[in-house]
Coordinates of C-alpha atoms in Angstrom, one line a residue:
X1 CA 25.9 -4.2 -6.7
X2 CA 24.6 -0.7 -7.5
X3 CA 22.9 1.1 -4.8
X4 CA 19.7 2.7 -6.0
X5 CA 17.4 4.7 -3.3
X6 CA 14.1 5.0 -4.3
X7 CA 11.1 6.9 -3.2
X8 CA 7.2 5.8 -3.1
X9 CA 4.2 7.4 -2.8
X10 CA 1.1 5.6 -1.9
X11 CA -1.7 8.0 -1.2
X12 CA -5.2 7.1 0.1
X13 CA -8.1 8.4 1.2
X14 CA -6.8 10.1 4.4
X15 CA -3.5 9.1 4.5
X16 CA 0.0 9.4 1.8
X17 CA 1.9 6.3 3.1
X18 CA 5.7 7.1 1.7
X19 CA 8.9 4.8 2.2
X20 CA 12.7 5.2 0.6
X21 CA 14.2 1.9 0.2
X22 CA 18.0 1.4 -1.1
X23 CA 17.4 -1.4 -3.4
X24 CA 15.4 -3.6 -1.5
X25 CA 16.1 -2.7 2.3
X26 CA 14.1 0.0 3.9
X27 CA 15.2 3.0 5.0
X28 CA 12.1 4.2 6.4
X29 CA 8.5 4.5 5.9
X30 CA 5.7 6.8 7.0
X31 CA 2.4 7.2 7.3
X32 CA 1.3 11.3 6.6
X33 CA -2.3 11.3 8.4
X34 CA -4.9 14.1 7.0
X35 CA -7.7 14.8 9.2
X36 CA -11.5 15.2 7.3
X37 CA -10.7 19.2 8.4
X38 CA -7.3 19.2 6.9
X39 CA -8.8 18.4 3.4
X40 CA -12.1 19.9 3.7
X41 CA -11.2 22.7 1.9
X42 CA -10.1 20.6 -1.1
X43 CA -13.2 20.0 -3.5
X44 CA -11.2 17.6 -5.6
X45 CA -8.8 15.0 -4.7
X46 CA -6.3 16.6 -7.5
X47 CA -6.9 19.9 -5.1
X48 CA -5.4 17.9 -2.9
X49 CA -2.1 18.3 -4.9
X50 CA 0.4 21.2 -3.5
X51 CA -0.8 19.8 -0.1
X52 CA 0.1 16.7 0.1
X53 CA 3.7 17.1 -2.2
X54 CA 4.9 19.7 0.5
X55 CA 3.7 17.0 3.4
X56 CA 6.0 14.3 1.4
X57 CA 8.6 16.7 0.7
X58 CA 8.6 18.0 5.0
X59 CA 9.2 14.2 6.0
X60 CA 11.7 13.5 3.7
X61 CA 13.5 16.7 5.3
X62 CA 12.6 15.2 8.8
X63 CA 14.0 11.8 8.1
X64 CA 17.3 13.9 6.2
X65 CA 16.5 12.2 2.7
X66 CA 18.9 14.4 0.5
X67 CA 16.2 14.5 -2.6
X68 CA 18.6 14.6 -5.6
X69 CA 20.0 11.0 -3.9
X70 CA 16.9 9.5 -5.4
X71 CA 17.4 7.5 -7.6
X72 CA 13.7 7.3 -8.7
X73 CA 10.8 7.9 -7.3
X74 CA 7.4 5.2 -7.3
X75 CA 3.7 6.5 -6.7
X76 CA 0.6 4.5 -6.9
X77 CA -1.1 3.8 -9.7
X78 CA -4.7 5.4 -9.9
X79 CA -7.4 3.6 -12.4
X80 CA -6.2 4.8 -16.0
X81 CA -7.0 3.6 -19.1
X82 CA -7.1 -0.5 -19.6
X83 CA -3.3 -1.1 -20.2
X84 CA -0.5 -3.9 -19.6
X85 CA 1.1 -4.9 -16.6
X86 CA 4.1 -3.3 -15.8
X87 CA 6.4 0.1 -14.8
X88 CA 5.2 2.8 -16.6
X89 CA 7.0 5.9 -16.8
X90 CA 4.9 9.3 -15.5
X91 CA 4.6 11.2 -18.6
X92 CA 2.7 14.1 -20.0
X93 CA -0.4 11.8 -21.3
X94 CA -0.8 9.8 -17.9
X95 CA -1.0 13.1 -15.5
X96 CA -3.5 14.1 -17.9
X97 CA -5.4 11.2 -17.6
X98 CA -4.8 11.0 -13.7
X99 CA -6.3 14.6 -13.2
X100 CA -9.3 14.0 -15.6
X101 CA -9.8 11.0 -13.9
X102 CA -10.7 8.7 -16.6
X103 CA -12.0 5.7 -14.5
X104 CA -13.1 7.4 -11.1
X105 CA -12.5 10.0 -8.6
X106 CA -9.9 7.9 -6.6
X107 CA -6.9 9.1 -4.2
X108 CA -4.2 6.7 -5.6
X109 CA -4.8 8.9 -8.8
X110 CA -2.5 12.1 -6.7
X111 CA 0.4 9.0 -6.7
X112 CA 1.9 9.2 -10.4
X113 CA 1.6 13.2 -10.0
X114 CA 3.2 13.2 -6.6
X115 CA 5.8 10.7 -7.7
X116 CA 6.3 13.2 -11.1
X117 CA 6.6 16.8 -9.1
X118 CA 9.2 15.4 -6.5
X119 CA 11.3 13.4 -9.8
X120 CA 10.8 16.7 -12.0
X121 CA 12.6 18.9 -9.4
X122 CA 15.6 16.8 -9.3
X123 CA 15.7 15.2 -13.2
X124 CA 15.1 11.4 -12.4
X125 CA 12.3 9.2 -13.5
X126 CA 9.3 9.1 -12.2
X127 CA 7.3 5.8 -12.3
X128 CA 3.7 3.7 -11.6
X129 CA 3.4 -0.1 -11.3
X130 CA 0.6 -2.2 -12.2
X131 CA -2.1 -0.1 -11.2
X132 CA -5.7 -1.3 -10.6
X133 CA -7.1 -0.8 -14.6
X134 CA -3.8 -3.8 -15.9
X135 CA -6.2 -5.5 -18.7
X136 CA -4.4 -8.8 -19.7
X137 CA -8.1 -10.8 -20.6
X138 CA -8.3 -12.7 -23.3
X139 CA -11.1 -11.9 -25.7
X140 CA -13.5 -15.1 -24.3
X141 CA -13.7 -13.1 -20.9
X142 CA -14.7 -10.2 -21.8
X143 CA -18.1 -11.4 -23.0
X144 CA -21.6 -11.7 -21.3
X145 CA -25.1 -12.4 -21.6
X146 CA -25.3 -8.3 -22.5
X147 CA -23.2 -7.0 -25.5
X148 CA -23.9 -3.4 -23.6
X149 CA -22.1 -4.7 -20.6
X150 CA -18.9 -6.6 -21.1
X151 CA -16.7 -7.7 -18.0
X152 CA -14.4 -5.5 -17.1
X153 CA -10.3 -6.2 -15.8
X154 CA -10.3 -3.9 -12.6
X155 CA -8.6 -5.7 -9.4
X156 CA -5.7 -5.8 -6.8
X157 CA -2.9 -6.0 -9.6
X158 CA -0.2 -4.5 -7.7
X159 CA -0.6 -6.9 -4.9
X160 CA -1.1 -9.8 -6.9
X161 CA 1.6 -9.0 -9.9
X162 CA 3.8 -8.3 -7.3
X163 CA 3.6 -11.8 -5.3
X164 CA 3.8 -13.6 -8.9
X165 CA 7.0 -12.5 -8.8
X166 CA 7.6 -13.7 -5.3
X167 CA 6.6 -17.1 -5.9
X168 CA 8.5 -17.1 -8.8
X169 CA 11.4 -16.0 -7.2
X170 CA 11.1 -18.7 -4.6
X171 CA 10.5 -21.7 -7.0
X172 CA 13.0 -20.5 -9.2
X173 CA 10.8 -20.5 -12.0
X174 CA 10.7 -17.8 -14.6
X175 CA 7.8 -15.8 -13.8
X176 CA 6.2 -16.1 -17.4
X177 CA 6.6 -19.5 -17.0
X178 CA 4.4 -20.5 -14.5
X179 CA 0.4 -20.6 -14.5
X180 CA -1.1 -19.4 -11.1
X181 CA -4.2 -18.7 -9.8
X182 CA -3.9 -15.6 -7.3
X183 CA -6.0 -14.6 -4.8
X184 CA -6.5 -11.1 -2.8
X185 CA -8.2 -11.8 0.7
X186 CA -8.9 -7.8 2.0
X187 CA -11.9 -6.0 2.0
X188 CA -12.3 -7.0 -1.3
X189 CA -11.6 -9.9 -3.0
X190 CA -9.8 -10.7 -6.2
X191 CA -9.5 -13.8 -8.1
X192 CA -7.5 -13.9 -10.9
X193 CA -5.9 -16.6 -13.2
X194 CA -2.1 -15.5 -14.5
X195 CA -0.4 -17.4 -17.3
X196 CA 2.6 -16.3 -19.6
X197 CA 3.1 -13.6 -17.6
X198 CA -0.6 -12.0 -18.6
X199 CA -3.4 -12.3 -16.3
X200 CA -6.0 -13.6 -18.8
X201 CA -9.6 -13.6 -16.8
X202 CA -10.0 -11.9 -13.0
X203 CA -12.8 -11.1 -11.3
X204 CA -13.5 -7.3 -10.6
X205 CA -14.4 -7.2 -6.6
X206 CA -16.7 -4.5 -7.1
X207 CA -18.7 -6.4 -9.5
X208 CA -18.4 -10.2 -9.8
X209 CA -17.2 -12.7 -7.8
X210 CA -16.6 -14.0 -4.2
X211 CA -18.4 -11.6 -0.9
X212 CA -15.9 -10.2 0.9
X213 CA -15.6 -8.5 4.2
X214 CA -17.1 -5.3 2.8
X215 CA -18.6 -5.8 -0.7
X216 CA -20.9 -7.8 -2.5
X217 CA -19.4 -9.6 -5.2
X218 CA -21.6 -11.2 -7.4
X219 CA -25.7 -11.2 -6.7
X220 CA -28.8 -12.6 -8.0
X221 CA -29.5 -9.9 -10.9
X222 CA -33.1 -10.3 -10.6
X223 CA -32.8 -9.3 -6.8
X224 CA -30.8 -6.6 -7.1
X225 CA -33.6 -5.1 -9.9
X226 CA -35.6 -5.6 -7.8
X227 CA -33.9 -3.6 -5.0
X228 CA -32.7 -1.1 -7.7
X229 CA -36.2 -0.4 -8.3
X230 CA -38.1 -0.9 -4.6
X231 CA -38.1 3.1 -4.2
X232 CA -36.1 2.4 -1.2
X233 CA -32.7 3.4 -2.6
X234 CA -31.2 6.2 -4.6
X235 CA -28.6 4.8 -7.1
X236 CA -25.6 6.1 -4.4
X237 CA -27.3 4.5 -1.7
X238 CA -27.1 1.2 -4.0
X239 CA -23.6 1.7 -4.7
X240 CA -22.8 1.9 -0.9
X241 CA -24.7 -1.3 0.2
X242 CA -22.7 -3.1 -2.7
X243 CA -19.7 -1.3 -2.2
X244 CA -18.6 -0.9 1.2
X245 CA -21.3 -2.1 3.2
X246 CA -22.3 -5.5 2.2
X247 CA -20.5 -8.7 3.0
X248 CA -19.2 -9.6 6.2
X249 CA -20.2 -6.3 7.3
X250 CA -23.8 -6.4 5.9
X251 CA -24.1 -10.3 7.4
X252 CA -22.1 -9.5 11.2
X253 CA -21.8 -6.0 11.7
X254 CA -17.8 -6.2 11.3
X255 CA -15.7 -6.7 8.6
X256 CA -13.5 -7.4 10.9
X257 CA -11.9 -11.3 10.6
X258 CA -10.4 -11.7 14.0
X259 CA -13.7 -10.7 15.5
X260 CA -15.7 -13.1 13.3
X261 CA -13.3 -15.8 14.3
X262 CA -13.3 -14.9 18.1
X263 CA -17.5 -14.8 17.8
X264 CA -16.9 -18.6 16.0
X265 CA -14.6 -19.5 18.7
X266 CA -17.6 -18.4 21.1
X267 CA -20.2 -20.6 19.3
X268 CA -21.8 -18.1 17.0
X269 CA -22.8 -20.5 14.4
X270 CA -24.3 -17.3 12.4
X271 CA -20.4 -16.3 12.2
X272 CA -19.2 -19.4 11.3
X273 CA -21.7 -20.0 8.7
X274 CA -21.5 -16.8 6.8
X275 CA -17.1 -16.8 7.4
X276 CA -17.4 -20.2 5.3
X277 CA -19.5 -19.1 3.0
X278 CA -17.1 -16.8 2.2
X279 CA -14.7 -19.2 1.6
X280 CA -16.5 -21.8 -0.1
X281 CA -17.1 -18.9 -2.5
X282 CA -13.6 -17.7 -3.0
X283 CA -13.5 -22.1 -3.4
X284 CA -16.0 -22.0 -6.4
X285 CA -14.2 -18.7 -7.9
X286 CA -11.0 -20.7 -7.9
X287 CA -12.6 -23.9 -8.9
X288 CA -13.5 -21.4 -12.0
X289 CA -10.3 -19.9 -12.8
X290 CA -8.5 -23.7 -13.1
X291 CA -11.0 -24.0 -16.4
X292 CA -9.8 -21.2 -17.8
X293 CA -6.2 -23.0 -18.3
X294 CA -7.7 -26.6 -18.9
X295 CA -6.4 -27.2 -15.0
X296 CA -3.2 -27.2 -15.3
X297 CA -2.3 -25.4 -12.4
X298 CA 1.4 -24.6 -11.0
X299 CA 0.2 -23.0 -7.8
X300 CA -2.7 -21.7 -6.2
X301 CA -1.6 -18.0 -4.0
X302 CA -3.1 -16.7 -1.2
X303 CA -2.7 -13.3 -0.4
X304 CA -4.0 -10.3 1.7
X305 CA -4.5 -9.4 4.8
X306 CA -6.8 -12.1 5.8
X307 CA -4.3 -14.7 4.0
X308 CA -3.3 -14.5 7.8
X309 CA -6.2 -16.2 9.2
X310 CA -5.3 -20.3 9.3
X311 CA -9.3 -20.9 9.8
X312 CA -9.7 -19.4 6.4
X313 CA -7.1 -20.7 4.6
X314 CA -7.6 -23.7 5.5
X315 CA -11.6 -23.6 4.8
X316 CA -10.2 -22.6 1.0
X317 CA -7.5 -25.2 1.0
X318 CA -9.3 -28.2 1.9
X319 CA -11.8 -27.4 -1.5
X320 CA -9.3 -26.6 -3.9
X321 CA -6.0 -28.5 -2.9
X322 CA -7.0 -30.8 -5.8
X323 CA -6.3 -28.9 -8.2
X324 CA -2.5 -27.8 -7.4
X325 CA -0.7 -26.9 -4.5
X326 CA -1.2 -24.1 -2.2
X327 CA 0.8 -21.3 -1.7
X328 CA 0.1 -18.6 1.5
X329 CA 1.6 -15.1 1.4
X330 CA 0.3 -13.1 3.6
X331 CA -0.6 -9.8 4.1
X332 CA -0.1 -6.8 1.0
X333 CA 3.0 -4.2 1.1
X334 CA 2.1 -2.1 -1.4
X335 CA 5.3 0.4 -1.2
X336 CA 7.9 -2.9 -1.2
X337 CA 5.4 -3.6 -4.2
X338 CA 6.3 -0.5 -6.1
X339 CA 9.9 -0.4 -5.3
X340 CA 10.6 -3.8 -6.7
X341 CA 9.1 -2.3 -10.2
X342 CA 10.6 0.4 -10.2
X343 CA 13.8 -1.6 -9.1
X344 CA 13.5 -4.2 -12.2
X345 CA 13.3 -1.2 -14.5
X346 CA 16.7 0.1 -12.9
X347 CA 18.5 -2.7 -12.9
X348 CA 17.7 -3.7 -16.7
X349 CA 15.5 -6.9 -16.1
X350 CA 12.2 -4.9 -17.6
X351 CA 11.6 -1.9 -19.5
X352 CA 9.8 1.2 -18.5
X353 CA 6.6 1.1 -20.6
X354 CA 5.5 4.6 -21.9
X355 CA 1.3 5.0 -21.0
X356 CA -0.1 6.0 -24.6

């Protein structure tokens, strides 16, 4: 079998989490912390650039990563134009994008120019996969009550694409094959609905949907007018209590799981009403998403980090085992996640899709 050693890039807010794999064994991975001094200088997060590539490029040195090894090198996707699942070669179009920022001001957009400057230097591709803007829906949902506001396909695709092919791999079922509804249980939470390989209808977890440790989800609209318009709030204030400090957090204080459940373990039956409220709402979400495909379910996926928690899982399972079988993977390793894209686009099972 061909060895391939591959790079990738996942940067965050303060952090650039980077890993080389050969094929599909790691080789190491690292976590590059920046303190809120390091990048106060930095007025944008593309300022951020020259930074953090000489970081990347120092631990690759420490760790004695000959560069021109590299086969290819994987960054994050950041939120780009509506566009198909998939590896998409970095090209001239898609930095632009990335430092115009098309969606939003968002870290992950540094990854496909990281991944490009370090590929560049040493002539070898340079690649995304499935970043959080994949838009698979089908025309019926895209449409609401408000043709000025039509539902948008922003969600953990990486993550979720990524454990399709998992569970696929593991049934031995070809991955366009099979109908799953996938779930994403972090600090927000995506439900989505995948079949022939597209993910047809998702919920956005900044806008619709279950609460989640940190965000709203979906709310009554006449409340939140209300709110909007109480004088309390300026509109970022508004953003931050739906985004960030709502769910779990705004109910508990934590969004913390493993406190919630130590609190239920205690007898706070605040705790353990609001923790299975959550899940009786991820429940209904997923009660949802088996409509879409006439129920006709192959498999119903867990996944994220609180995919961990048995007490949650199993307050999901018990509502929606009905409607196909369960399937828990836990936890989200987004480099291993960009690898194995990159990797099916070396090895010839997909083709590198060019961002237009």
């Amino acid at each position: 079998m061909q060895q391939y050693k591959i790079l990738a890039i996942n940067p965050g807010s303060t952090s650039t989490k980077i890993a080389v794999y050969t094929n599909d064994v790691i080789d190491f991975e690292q976590v590059i912390r920046h303190s809120i001094d390091e990048l106060k200088p930095f007025t944008t997060i593309y300022d951020q650039y020259d930074y953090r590539l000489q970081l990347v490029k120092k631990a690759l040195s420490d760790h004695h990563i000959i560069v021109n090894s590299l086969a290819a090198v994987v960054g994050r996707g950041g939120p780009l134009k509506p566009l198909g699942s998939g590896t998409y070669a970095v090209n001239d179009r898609m930095i632009h994008d990335l430092k115009r920022e098309v969606q939003t001001e968002h870290a992950s957009n540094l990854g496909g120019m990281l991944a490009r400057g370090i590929a560049d230097q040493n002539n070898i591709p340079a690649f995304i996969v499935d970043p959080v803007s994949v838009d698979e829906l089908e025309p019926l949902a895209r449409i609401t009550g408000l043709p000025e506001i039509p539902r948008r396909s922003l969600f953990h695709a990486l993550n979720l694409k990524a454990v399709a092919h998992s569970v696929a791999k593991d049934l031995n079922k070809d991955y366009a094959a099979l109908t799953l509804i996938l779930i994403h249980l972090g600090s927000g939470i995506s439900v989505g609905v995948q079949q022939n390989g597209k993910m047809i209808d998702v919920t956005n977890p900044n806008d619709l949907g279950p609460f989640s440790p940190e965000r709203a989800g979906a709310v009554p609209s006449y409340g939140l007018l209300n709110l909007c318009f109480s004088g309390k709030y300026t509109l970022d204030e508004i953003k931050k209590k739906l985004i960030g400090n709502a769910g779990l957090l705004a109910h508990l204080g934590t969004s913390d799981g493993r406190e919630v459940e130590s609190r239920i373990a205690g007898g706070d039956t605040k705790a353990a009403l609001i923790y299975e409220a959550m899940a009786y709402q991820v429940a209904k979400e997923i009660g949802a998403m088996a409509t879409v495909v006439h129920g006709q379910v192959d498999g119903i996926v867990l996944t994220g980090g609180l995919a961990y928690s048995q007490m949650l899982v199993k307050m999901i399972t018990d509502r929606v085992n009905f409607i196909g079988p369960v399937i828990v993977h836990p936890g989200e390793d987004e480099l291993k996640a960009l690898v194995e894209g990159a990797l099916r686009v070396l090895r010839g099972e997909e083709q590198a899709k060019a961002y237009e």
